[in-house]
Tab-separated table of C-alpha atoms in Angstrom:
chain	number	residue	atom	x	y	z
A	1	MET	CA	9.484	-22.071	16.205
A	2	LEU	CA	12.343	-21.046	14.266
A	3	LYS	CA	15.582	-23.045	14.286
A	4	GLU	CA	18.471	-20.789	15.765
A	5	ASN	CA	20.228	-21.366	11.786
A	6	GLN	CA	16.942	-20.007	10.537
A	7	GLN	CA	16.696	-17.374	12.768
A	8	LYS	CA	19.521	-15.877	11.985
A	9	GLU	CA	19.097	-16.534	8.121
A	10	VAL	CA	15.588	-14.349	8.246
A	11	ILE	CA	17.371	-11.661	10.805
A	12	ASN	CA	20.326	-11.272	8.374
A	13	LEU	CA	18.135	-10.469	5.318
A	14	CYS	CA	16.526	-8.494	6.272
A	15	GLN	CA	19.667	-6.346	8.180
A	16	ASP	CA	21.271	-6.781	4.240
A	17	LEU	CA	17.557	-5.278	2.341
A	18	ILE	CA	17.096	-2.291	4.980
A	19	ARG	CA	21.448	-1.679	3.788
A	20	ILE	CA	20.320	-0.835	0.980
A	21	ARG	CA	18.256	2.627	0.240
A	22	SER	CA	15.490	2.037	-2.023
A	23	TYR	CA	13.175	4.842	-2.360
A	24	SER	CA	10.504	4.455	-4.941
A	25	GLY	CA	12.063	4.913	-8.388
A	26	GLN	CA	15.306	3.634	-7.263
A	27	GLU	CA	14.952	-0.278	-5.677
A	28	GLU	CA	16.588	-1.159	-8.053
A	29	MET	CA	19.839	-2.890	-5.966
A	30	LEU	CA	17.229	-4.261	-3.297
A	31	ALA	CA	15.931	-5.988	-6.550
A	32	ALA	CA	19.267	-7.693	-7.327
A	33	LYS	CA	19.676	-8.531	-3.901
A	34	LEU	CA	16.400	-10.482	-4.198
A	35	ASP	CA	16.710	-12.174	-6.998
A	36	ASP	CA	20.720	-13.458	-5.892
A	37	THR	CA	18.916	-13.947	-2.674
A	38	PHE	CA	15.590	-16.589	-4.411
A	39	LYS	CA	18.465	-17.988	-6.134
A	40	ALA	CA	20.804	-18.939	-3.104
A	41	MET	CA	17.537	-19.890	-1.492
A	42	GLY	CA	16.695	-22.912	-3.821
A	43	PHE	CA	13.414	-20.746	-5.782
A	44	ASP	CA	12.999	-22.569	-8.563
A	45	GLU	CA	12.083	-18.968	-11.477
A	46	ILE	CA	12.877	-15.801	-11.125
A	47	LEU	CA	10.136	-13.839	-13.234
A	48	THR	CA	10.888	-9.841	-14.049
A	49	ASP	CA	8.239	-7.133	-15.778
A	50	ASP	CA	8.762	-4.093	-17.053
A	51	TYR	CA	8.181	-2.242	-13.798
A	52	GLY	CA	11.024	-3.673	-11.989
A	53	ASN	CA	8.768	-6.398	-10.079
A	54	VAL	CA	10.591	-9.237	-9.169
A	55	ILE	CA	8.866	-12.361	-8.810
A	56	GLY	CA	10.179	-15.596	-6.658
A	57	HIS	CA	8.645	-18.940	-7.500
A	58	MET	CA	8.719	-21.773	-5.359
A	59	ARG	CA	7.243	-24.992	-7.215
A	60	GLY	CA	5.061	-28.224	-5.397
A	61	SER	CA	5.215	-30.910	-6.764
A	62	LYS	CA	1.485	-32.015	-7.987
A	63	PRO	CA	-0.546	-29.676	-9.079
A	64	GLY	CA	-3.088	-26.659	-6.507
A	65	LYS	CA	-3.535	-23.626	-5.786
A	66	VAL	CA	-1.155	-20.585	-6.242
A	67	ILE	CA	-0.566	-18.103	-3.429
A	68	LEU	CA	1.642	-15.449	-3.609
A	69	PHE	CA	3.263	-12.957	-0.739
A	70	ASP	CA	3.137	-9.227	-1.573
A	71	GLY	CA	5.292	-7.346	0.038
A	72	HIS	CA	7.146	-3.853	-1.391
A	73	MET	CA	10.706	-3.032	-2.331
A	74	ASP	CA	10.586	1.193	-1.741
A	75	THR	CA	10.547	2.964	1.213
A	76	VAL	CA	9.742	6.436	1.642
A	77	PRO	CA	13.056	8.566	2.127
A	78	ALA	CA	15.145	9.160	5.556
A	79	ASP	CA	16.623	12.302	6.911
A	80	GLU	CA	19.189	11.367	8.144
A	81	SER	CA	20.036	14.270	10.213
A	82	GLN	CA	16.809	13.521	12.143
A	83	TRP	CA	17.339	9.924	13.115
A	84	SER	CA	19.823	8.680	15.791
A	85	LYS	CA	20.699	5.786	14.403
A	86	ALA	CA	21.623	5.259	10.735
A	87	PRO	CA	18.994	4.386	8.742
A	88	PHE	CA	21.093	2.557	6.551
A	89	GLU	CA	22.824	0.134	8.640
A	90	GLY	CA	20.655	-2.480	9.845
A	91	ILE	CA	21.303	-2.222	13.695
A	92	ILE	CA	19.744	-4.061	16.652
A	93	GLU	CA	19.846	-2.678	19.953
A	94	GLU	CA	18.236	-3.967	22.632
A	95	GLY	CA	16.442	-6.881	20.596
A	96	ARG	CA	15.143	-4.627	17.634
A	97	ILE	CA	16.782	-3.624	14.267
A	98	TYR	CA	16.803	-0.472	12.919
A	99	GLY	CA	16.724	1.120	9.742
A	100	ARG	CA	14.361	3.153	7.071
A	101	GLY	CA	12.167	0.191	5.733
A	102	ALA	CA	13.315	-2.165	8.888
A	103	SER	CA	9.092	-2.219	9.225
A	104	ASP	CA	7.404	-1.567	6.440
A	105	MET	CA	8.448	-3.567	4.784
A	106	LYS	CA	11.794	-5.285	4.627
A	107	GLY	CA	11.533	-7.209	7.720
A	108	ALA	CA	7.839	-8.146	5.931
A	109	ILE	CA	9.654	-9.336	2.624
A	110	SER	CA	12.988	-11.120	4.406
A	111	ALA	CA	9.821	-13.393	6.916
A	112	MET	CA	8.160	-14.177	3.988
A	113	VAL	CA	11.339	-15.577	1.690
A	114	CYS	CA	11.788	-17.477	4.189
A	115	ALA	CA	9.269	-19.133	5.115
A	116	ALA	CA	8.800	-20.120	1.979
A	117	ALA	CA	12.391	-21.144	1.484
A	118	ASN	CA	11.742	-23.768	4.726
A	119	TYR	CA	8.057	-25.218	3.716
A	120	ALA	CA	10.116	-26.061	0.864
A	121	ARG	CA	13.044	-27.640	2.648
A	122	SER	CA	10.776	-29.231	5.322
A	123	THR	CA	8.316	-31.074	2.055
A	124	LYS	CA	11.324	-31.262	0.062
A	125	LYS	CA	9.054	-29.586	-1.951
A	126	ASP	CA	6.560	-32.518	-2.014
A	127	PHE	CA	3.392	-30.343	-1.946
A	128	ALA	CA	0.571	-29.401	-4.344
A	129	GLY	CA	0.324	-25.633	-5.686
A	130	ASP	CA	2.724	-22.694	-5.758
A	131	ILE	CA	4.622	-20.418	-3.664
A	132	TYR	CA	4.920	-16.694	-5.176
A	133	ILE	CA	7.041	-14.358	-3.249
A	134	ALA	CA	6.611	-10.922	-4.649
A	135	GLY	CA	8.939	-8.003	-4.153
A	136	VAL	CA	6.624	-4.685	-5.623
A	137	VAL	CA	7.971	-1.023	-5.994
A	138	HIS	CA	6.339	2.241	-6.545
A	139	GLU	CA	3.874	1.126	-3.778
A	140	GLU	CA	4.626	4.396	-1.714
A	141	CYS	CA	3.055	6.277	-4.981
A	142	PHE	CA	0.833	4.299	-6.460
A	143	GLU	CA	-0.864	1.647	-4.138
A	144	GLY	CA	-1.809	-1.672	-6.616
A	145	ILE	CA	-0.490	0.054	-9.208
A	146	ALA	CA	2.811	-2.198	-10.160
A	147	SER	CA	0.777	-4.579	-8.453
A	148	ARG	CA	-1.642	-5.042	-12.104
A	149	LYS	CA	1.656	-6.653	-13.114
A	150	VAL	CA	2.503	-9.035	-10.445
A	151	SER	CA	-1.255	-10.705	-10.405
A	152	GLU	CA	-0.799	-11.091	-14.745
A	153	LYS	CA	1.925	-13.173	-14.749
A	154	VAL	CA	0.873	-14.753	-11.851
A	155	ASN	CA	-2.562	-15.066	-10.874
A	156	PRO	CA	-3.639	-16.371	-7.706
A	157	ASP	CA	-5.501	-18.159	-5.881
A	158	TYR	CA	-4.464	-16.768	-2.680
A	159	VAL	CA	-2.778	-13.007	-2.098
A	160	VAL	CA	-0.903	-12.685	1.382
A	161	ILE	CA	-0.014	-8.599	2.117
A	162	GLY	CA	2.393	-8.279	4.403
A	163	GLU	CA	2.038	-5.221	6.104
A	164	ALA	CA	2.551	-4.515	9.341
A	165	SER	CA	-0.073	-6.013	11.236
A	166	GLU	CA	1.467	-7.275	14.745
A	167	CYS	CA	0.900	-10.792	13.131
A	168	ASN	CA	-3.251	-10.648	12.897
A	169	ILE	CA	-5.000	-11.058	10.712
A	170	LYS	CA	-6.293	-8.182	7.806
A	171	ARG	CA	-9.591	-8.706	6.246
A	172	GLY	CA	-9.693	-5.816	4.411
A	173	GLN	CA	-8.866	-2.026	4.176
A	174	ARG	CA	-10.224	1.315	2.853
A	175	GLY	CA	-9.091	2.224	-0.172
A	176	ARG	CA	-8.162	6.111	-0.725
A	177	ALA	CA	-8.556	8.344	-4.208
A	178	GLU	CA	-7.159	12.302	-4.203
A	179	ILE	CA	-9.762	14.127	-5.489
A	180	VAL	CA	-8.599	17.365	-7.403
A	181	ILE	CA	-11.450	20.474	-7.816
A	182	GLU	CA	-10.472	23.409	-10.284
A	183	THR	CA	-12.221	26.930	-10.174
A	184	PHE	CA	-11.839	29.334	-13.626
A	185	GLY	CA	-12.297	32.623	-12.940
A	186	LYS	CA	-10.507	35.874	-15.321
A	187	SER	CA	-7.579	37.995	-14.155
A	188	ALA	CA	-7.657	41.329	-13.454
A	189	HIS	CA	-5.255	44.170	-12.057
A	190	SER	CA	-6.277	43.985	-8.012
A	191	SER	CA	-6.954	47.632	-8.659
A	192	ASN	CA	-9.681	46.527	-10.146
A	193	PRO	CA	-11.339	43.188	-8.683
A	194	LYS	CA	-14.779	43.937	-10.661
A	195	ALA	CA	-13.354	44.043	-13.686
A	196	GLY	CA	-11.755	39.821	-12.914
A	197	ILE	CA	-13.355	36.605	-11.409
A	198	ASN	CA	-11.543	35.561	-8.292
A	199	ALA	CA	-11.049	31.314	-9.069
A	200	VAL	CA	-9.473	31.651	-4.944
A	201	TYR	CA	-13.598	32.919	-3.885
A	202	SER	CA	-14.878	30.664	-6.314
A	203	MET	CA	-13.372	27.676	-4.874
A	204	THR	CA	-13.594	29.218	-1.107
A	205	ASN	CA	-17.538	28.780	-1.581
A	206	LEU	CA	-17.337	25.498	-3.132
A	207	ILE	CA	-15.783	23.553	-0.590
A	208	ASP	CA	-18.080	25.333	2.490
A	209	GLU	CA	-20.751	23.215	0.676
A	210	ILE	CA	-18.434	20.875	0.352
A	211	ARG	CA	-18.019	20.230	3.821
A	212	LYS	CA	-21.700	19.767	4.227
A	213	ILE	CA	-21.483	16.742	2.368
A	214	LYS	CA	-22.063	13.837	5.384
A	215	PRO	CA	-19.505	11.595	5.033
A	216	ILE	CA	-20.547	7.846	4.383
A	217	HIS	CA	-20.357	5.399	6.798
A	218	HIS	CA	-19.355	1.407	7.606
A	219	ASP	CA	-19.942	-0.332	10.993
A	220	PHE	CA	-16.275	-2.187	10.261
A	221	LEU	CA	-14.057	0.225	8.622
A	222	GLY	CA	-15.189	3.549	9.624
A	223	ASP	CA	-16.683	6.860	7.388
A	224	GLY	CA	-15.449	7.002	4.441
A	225	ILE	CA	-13.459	10.777	4.976
A	226	LEU	CA	-12.630	14.131	2.934
A	227	GLU	CA	-10.248	15.823	3.836
A	228	LEU	CA	-9.040	19.085	2.044
A	229	THR	CA	-5.035	18.381	1.880
A	230	ASP	CA	-3.908	21.320	-0.221
A	231	ILE	CA	-4.856	24.423	-2.568
A	232	LYS	CA	-2.698	26.152	-4.968
A	233	SER	CA	-3.515	29.755	-7.041
A	234	SER	CA	-2.738	30.847	-10.244
A	235	PRO	CA	-0.454	33.188	-10.961
A	236	TYR	CA	1.491	32.995	-8.103
A	237	PRO	CA	3.017	34.993	-6.980
A	238	GLY	CA	0.326	36.526	-7.704
A	239	ALA	CA	0.881	40.707	-6.704
A	240	SER	CA	-1.444	43.113	-7.704
A	241	VAL	CA	-3.618	39.842	-10.199
A	242	VAL	CA	-6.747	38.540	-9.479
A	243	PRO	CA	-6.339	34.828	-10.116
A	244	ASP	CA	-7.671	33.162	-12.750
A	245	TYR	CA	-7.002	29.341	-12.528
A	246	CYS	CA	-7.218	27.598	-8.030
A	247	ARG	CA	-6.778	24.226	-7.619
A	248	ALA	CA	-7.413	21.917	-4.215
A	249	THR	CA	-6.953	18.279	-3.428
A	250	PHE	CA	-8.796	16.884	-0.921
A	251	ASP	CA	-8.213	13.266	1.079
A	252	ARG	CA	-11.334	10.589	0.620
A	253	ARG	CA	-10.612	7.748	1.797
A	254	LEU	CA	-13.069	4.842	0.150
A	255	LEU	CA	-15.539	2.178	1.836
A	256	VAL	CA	-16.181	-0.808	-0.155
A	257	GLY	CA	-18.937	-0.566	-3.196
A	258	GLU	CA	-18.003	2.631	-3.757
A	259	THR	CA	-17.322	3.631	-7.280
A	260	LYS	CA	-15.593	6.173	-9.604
A	261	GLU	CA	-18.482	7.596	-10.383
A	262	SER	CA	-20.173	7.287	-7.321
A	263	VAL	CA	-17.978	8.935	-5.203
A	264	LEU	CA	-17.823	12.035	-7.478
A	265	ARG	CA	-21.264	12.128	-8.356
A	266	PRO	CA	-22.030	14.385	-4.766
A	267	ILE	CA	-19.445	16.690	-5.621
A	268	LYS	CA	-20.237	17.806	-9.600
A	269	ASP	CA	-24.159	17.841	-8.749
A	270	ILE	CA	-22.544	21.230	-6.122
A	271	ILE	CA	-20.678	22.314	-8.820
A	272	ALA	CA	-24.055	22.153	-11.266
A	273	ARG	CA	-25.761	23.720	-9.091
A	274	MET	CA	-23.502	26.219	-8.293
A	275	GLU	CA	-23.051	26.807	-12.021
A	276	LYS	CA	-26.903	27.457	-12.651
A	277	ASP	CA	-26.906	29.948	-10.007
A	278	ASP	CA	-24.004	31.984	-11.157
A	279	PRO	CA	-23.083	32.016	-14.410
A	280	ASN	CA	-19.688	33.668	-13.372
A	281	PHE	CA	-19.337	30.808	-11.414
A	282	LYS	CA	-16.828	27.607	-13.529
A	283	ALA	CA	-15.193	24.538	-12.029
A	284	LYS	CA	-14.582	20.872	-12.655
A	285	VAL	CA	-13.779	17.413	-10.486
A	286	SER	CA	-11.331	14.697	-11.491
A	287	TYR	CA	-9.047	12.525	-9.563
A	288	ALA	CA	-5.457	13.050	-9.213
A	289	LEU	CA	-3.357	11.455	-12.582
A	290	GLY	CA	0.251	9.834	-11.624
A	291	GLU	CA	2.865	9.763	-12.976
A	292	GLU	CA	6.365	7.885	-11.576
A	293	LYS	CA	9.420	6.541	-13.552
A	294	CYS	CA	10.206	3.185	-12.605
A	295	TYR	CA	13.840	1.941	-12.055
A	296	THR	CA	13.402	0.456	-15.270
A	297	GLY	CA	13.311	3.092	-17.000
A	298	THR	CA	9.770	2.742	-17.676
A	299	LYS	CA	6.035	5.368	-16.951
A	300	ILE	CA	4.046	3.867	-14.805
A	301	GLN	CA	1.410	6.476	-14.533
A	302	GLY	CA	-2.649	5.858	-13.416
A	303	GLU	CA	-5.765	7.601	-12.322
A	304	ARG	CA	-5.396	7.664	-8.009
A	305	PHE	CA	-8.396	5.935	-6.897
A	306	PHE	CA	-7.332	2.909	-5.064
A	307	PRO	CA	-9.792	0.296	-3.874
A	308	ALA	CA	-11.773	-0.251	-0.339
A	309	TRP	CA	-11.940	-4.273	-0.168
A	310	LEU	CA	-13.623	-6.706	3.219
A	311	TYR	CA	-13.799	-9.862	3.165
A	312	ASP	CA	-16.481	-11.390	5.752
A	313	GLU	CA	-14.841	-12.743	8.807
A	314	LYS	CA	-15.709	-16.600	7.916
A	315	GLU	CA	-14.919	-17.204	4.630
A	316	ASP	CA	-13.116	-20.008	4.062
A	317	PHE	CA	-9.647	-19.409	3.237
A	318	ILE	CA	-9.982	-16.151	6.865
A	319	GLN	CA	-11.163	-19.628	8.673
A	320	LYS	CA	-8.214	-21.570	7.140
A	321	THR	CA	-5.380	-19.094	7.868
A	322	TYR	CA	-6.963	-18.359	11.822
A	323	GLU	CA	-7.026	-22.128	12.631
A	324	GLY	CA	-3.963	-22.982	11.040
A	325	LEU	CA	-2.052	-20.106	13.424
A	326	LYS	CA	-4.076	-20.856	16.748
A	327	SER	CA	-2.991	-24.540	15.441
A	328	ALA	CA	0.555	-23.286	15.793
A	329	GLY	CA	0.179	-21.000	18.823
A	330	PHE	CA	-0.666	-18.041	17.162
A	331	GLN	CA	-3.453	-16.081	19.040
A	332	PRO	CA	-4.654	-13.740	16.140
A	333	GLU	CA	-6.856	-11.310	16.183
A	334	ILE	CA	-9.458	-10.859	12.486
A	335	THR	CA	-9.194	-7.089	12.045
A	336	HIS	CA	-8.343	-4.554	9.307
A	337	TYR	CA	-6.267	-2.153	7.960
A	338	SER	CA	-6.124	1.562	9.243
A	339	PHE	CA	-3.971	1.994	5.425
A	340	CYS	CA	-4.205	1.399	2.292
A	341	THR	CA	-2.318	-1.277	0.505
A	342	ASN	CA	-1.248	-3.328	-2.622
A	343	GLY	CA	-4.563	-5.600	-1.229
A	344	SER	CA	-6.392	-2.422	-3.236
A	345	HIS	CA	-5.657	-3.870	-6.727
A	346	TYR	CA	-5.709	-7.978	-5.551
A	347	ALA	CA	-9.060	-8.075	-4.215
A	348	GLY	CA	-10.513	-3.760	-4.458
A	349	GLU	CA	-10.105	-3.979	-8.236
A	350	ALA	CA	-8.780	-8.249	-9.237
A	351	ASN	CA	-11.442	-10.296	-6.573
A	352	ILE	CA	-8.672	-12.464	-5.321
A	353	LYS	CA	-8.690	-13.784	-1.978
A	354	THR	CA	-6.990	-11.527	-0.003
A	355	LEU	CA	-6.005	-11.489	3.719
A	356	GLY	CA	-3.018	-8.854	5.642
A	357	PHE	CA	-0.343	-10.209	7.938
A	358	GLY	CA	2.770	-9.244	9.231
A	359	PRO	CA	5.254	-8.184	11.798
A	360	SER	CA	5.522	-5.352	13.860
A	361	LYS	CA	3.286	-2.409	14.163
A	362	GLU	CA	1.672	-0.115	12.047
A	363	SER	CA	2.695	3.069	13.745
A	364	LEU	CA	6.028	2.392	13.050
A	365	ALA	CA	6.144	2.813	9.097
A	366	HIS	CA	7.218	5.893	8.042
A	367	ILE	CA	8.764	7.722	11.522
A	368	VAL	CA	12.144	8.407	12.306
A	369	ASP	CA	14.406	5.728	13.954
A	370	GLU	CA	12.352	3.137	12.548
A	371	TYR	CA	12.707	-0.932	14.004
A	372	ILE	CA	10.668	-4.312	14.372
A	373	GLU	CA	11.444	-6.567	16.948
A	374	ILE	CA	13.411	-9.032	16.194
A	375	GLU	CA	10.246	-11.120	18.467
A	376	GLN	CA	8.057	-9.917	15.612
A	377	LEU	CA	10.532	-11.152	12.789
A	378	LEU	CA	10.171	-14.693	14.040
A	379	LYS	CA	7.006	-14.710	14.870
A	380	ALA	CA	5.790	-13.608	11.459
A	381	THR	CA	8.274	-16.182	9.360
A	382	CYS	CA	6.571	-19.018	11.399
A	383	GLY	CA	3.577	-17.617	10.359
A	384	TYR	CA	3.517	-17.518	7.338
A	385	TYR	CA	5.002	-20.571	6.882
A	386	GLU	CA	1.725	-21.772	8.809
A	387	ILE	CA	-0.027	-20.284	5.921
A	388	ILE	CA	1.394	-22.135	3.782
A	389	LYS	CA	0.710	-24.693	5.219
A	390	ALA	CA	-2.949	-24.096	5.939
A	391	LEU	CA	-3.611	-22.266	2.519
A	392	LEU	CA	-2.019	-25.037	0.481
A	393	SER	CA	-3.513	-28.153	2.019
């Protein structure tokens, strides 16, 4: 259990972080606050990079394993007119702290920082290994892209993703891809449509065929969903004009073992067949390209393909974490995330041993009147302490 001063420390920090508006690309004030907090709590080193990720390093007295706690600083926007509680004041009512980012994921960041500081104080830094806490930018736009620079700097043996898990252990997640499909036609006056080729008709025919693709299935992670999310034609508005271009976006939930090539292959096969059957049909498929500007001025960009990952429940680091939490009085379930996280990079791309553990419920992310229960915040702070103890032993 946390002492009273330790409880106040993590609660106050969570409130302070919530009070800082930190939308994607606007995390600079939160990064500065974390920098100051790392200094005040006795972290040995503070690292930053071009994207604006800020990383606190607590160094043990002896060499050992490296554990990295990952928490993203950015939040989705809050329409203040829809909130009954002010989203940037960190109001406490009935055992809850309210505010944008309370659950996703400023509560987790606060708990991580305080847990590392508590561990360093209790051991007087006489432990083997290194603890890193990363405040990461642009996760809401690019799951895992900014984390690439973090893993380059830290080279961790283990990563703990702090996304909400109700203090259960997450051993995997489905990945996510944004697939762009384009069809090309020929413009004409709509009073004489036979003179043109309507790209929207081509798209609707293609969508009908894509919907026949049977989703792949994983017994633990579920289905590899492929769902249409938007469609646009050009020119727009198209009064009296046959559209010569159409673009559709599909959300694809990825399963372990899937690659960029394997995911697009069934769609490419359909396009090839339709082009063979109809010389007027032209289409292409690709992944959406994203580009955003970091608060540092650096551009962050990449394909929107974020891999799935999954570890066996019997993996040594999963079992060490489970037993460590259980011995401290926790009763964690071992499950998986239903959404995408920065683990897409650490585990999905870099093959770093990764698990998820965080306070609060997944369903509280992004909602109006977002909150975190103080009980969960304190529990996670204790939990992170036990995870450090288990994985650095």
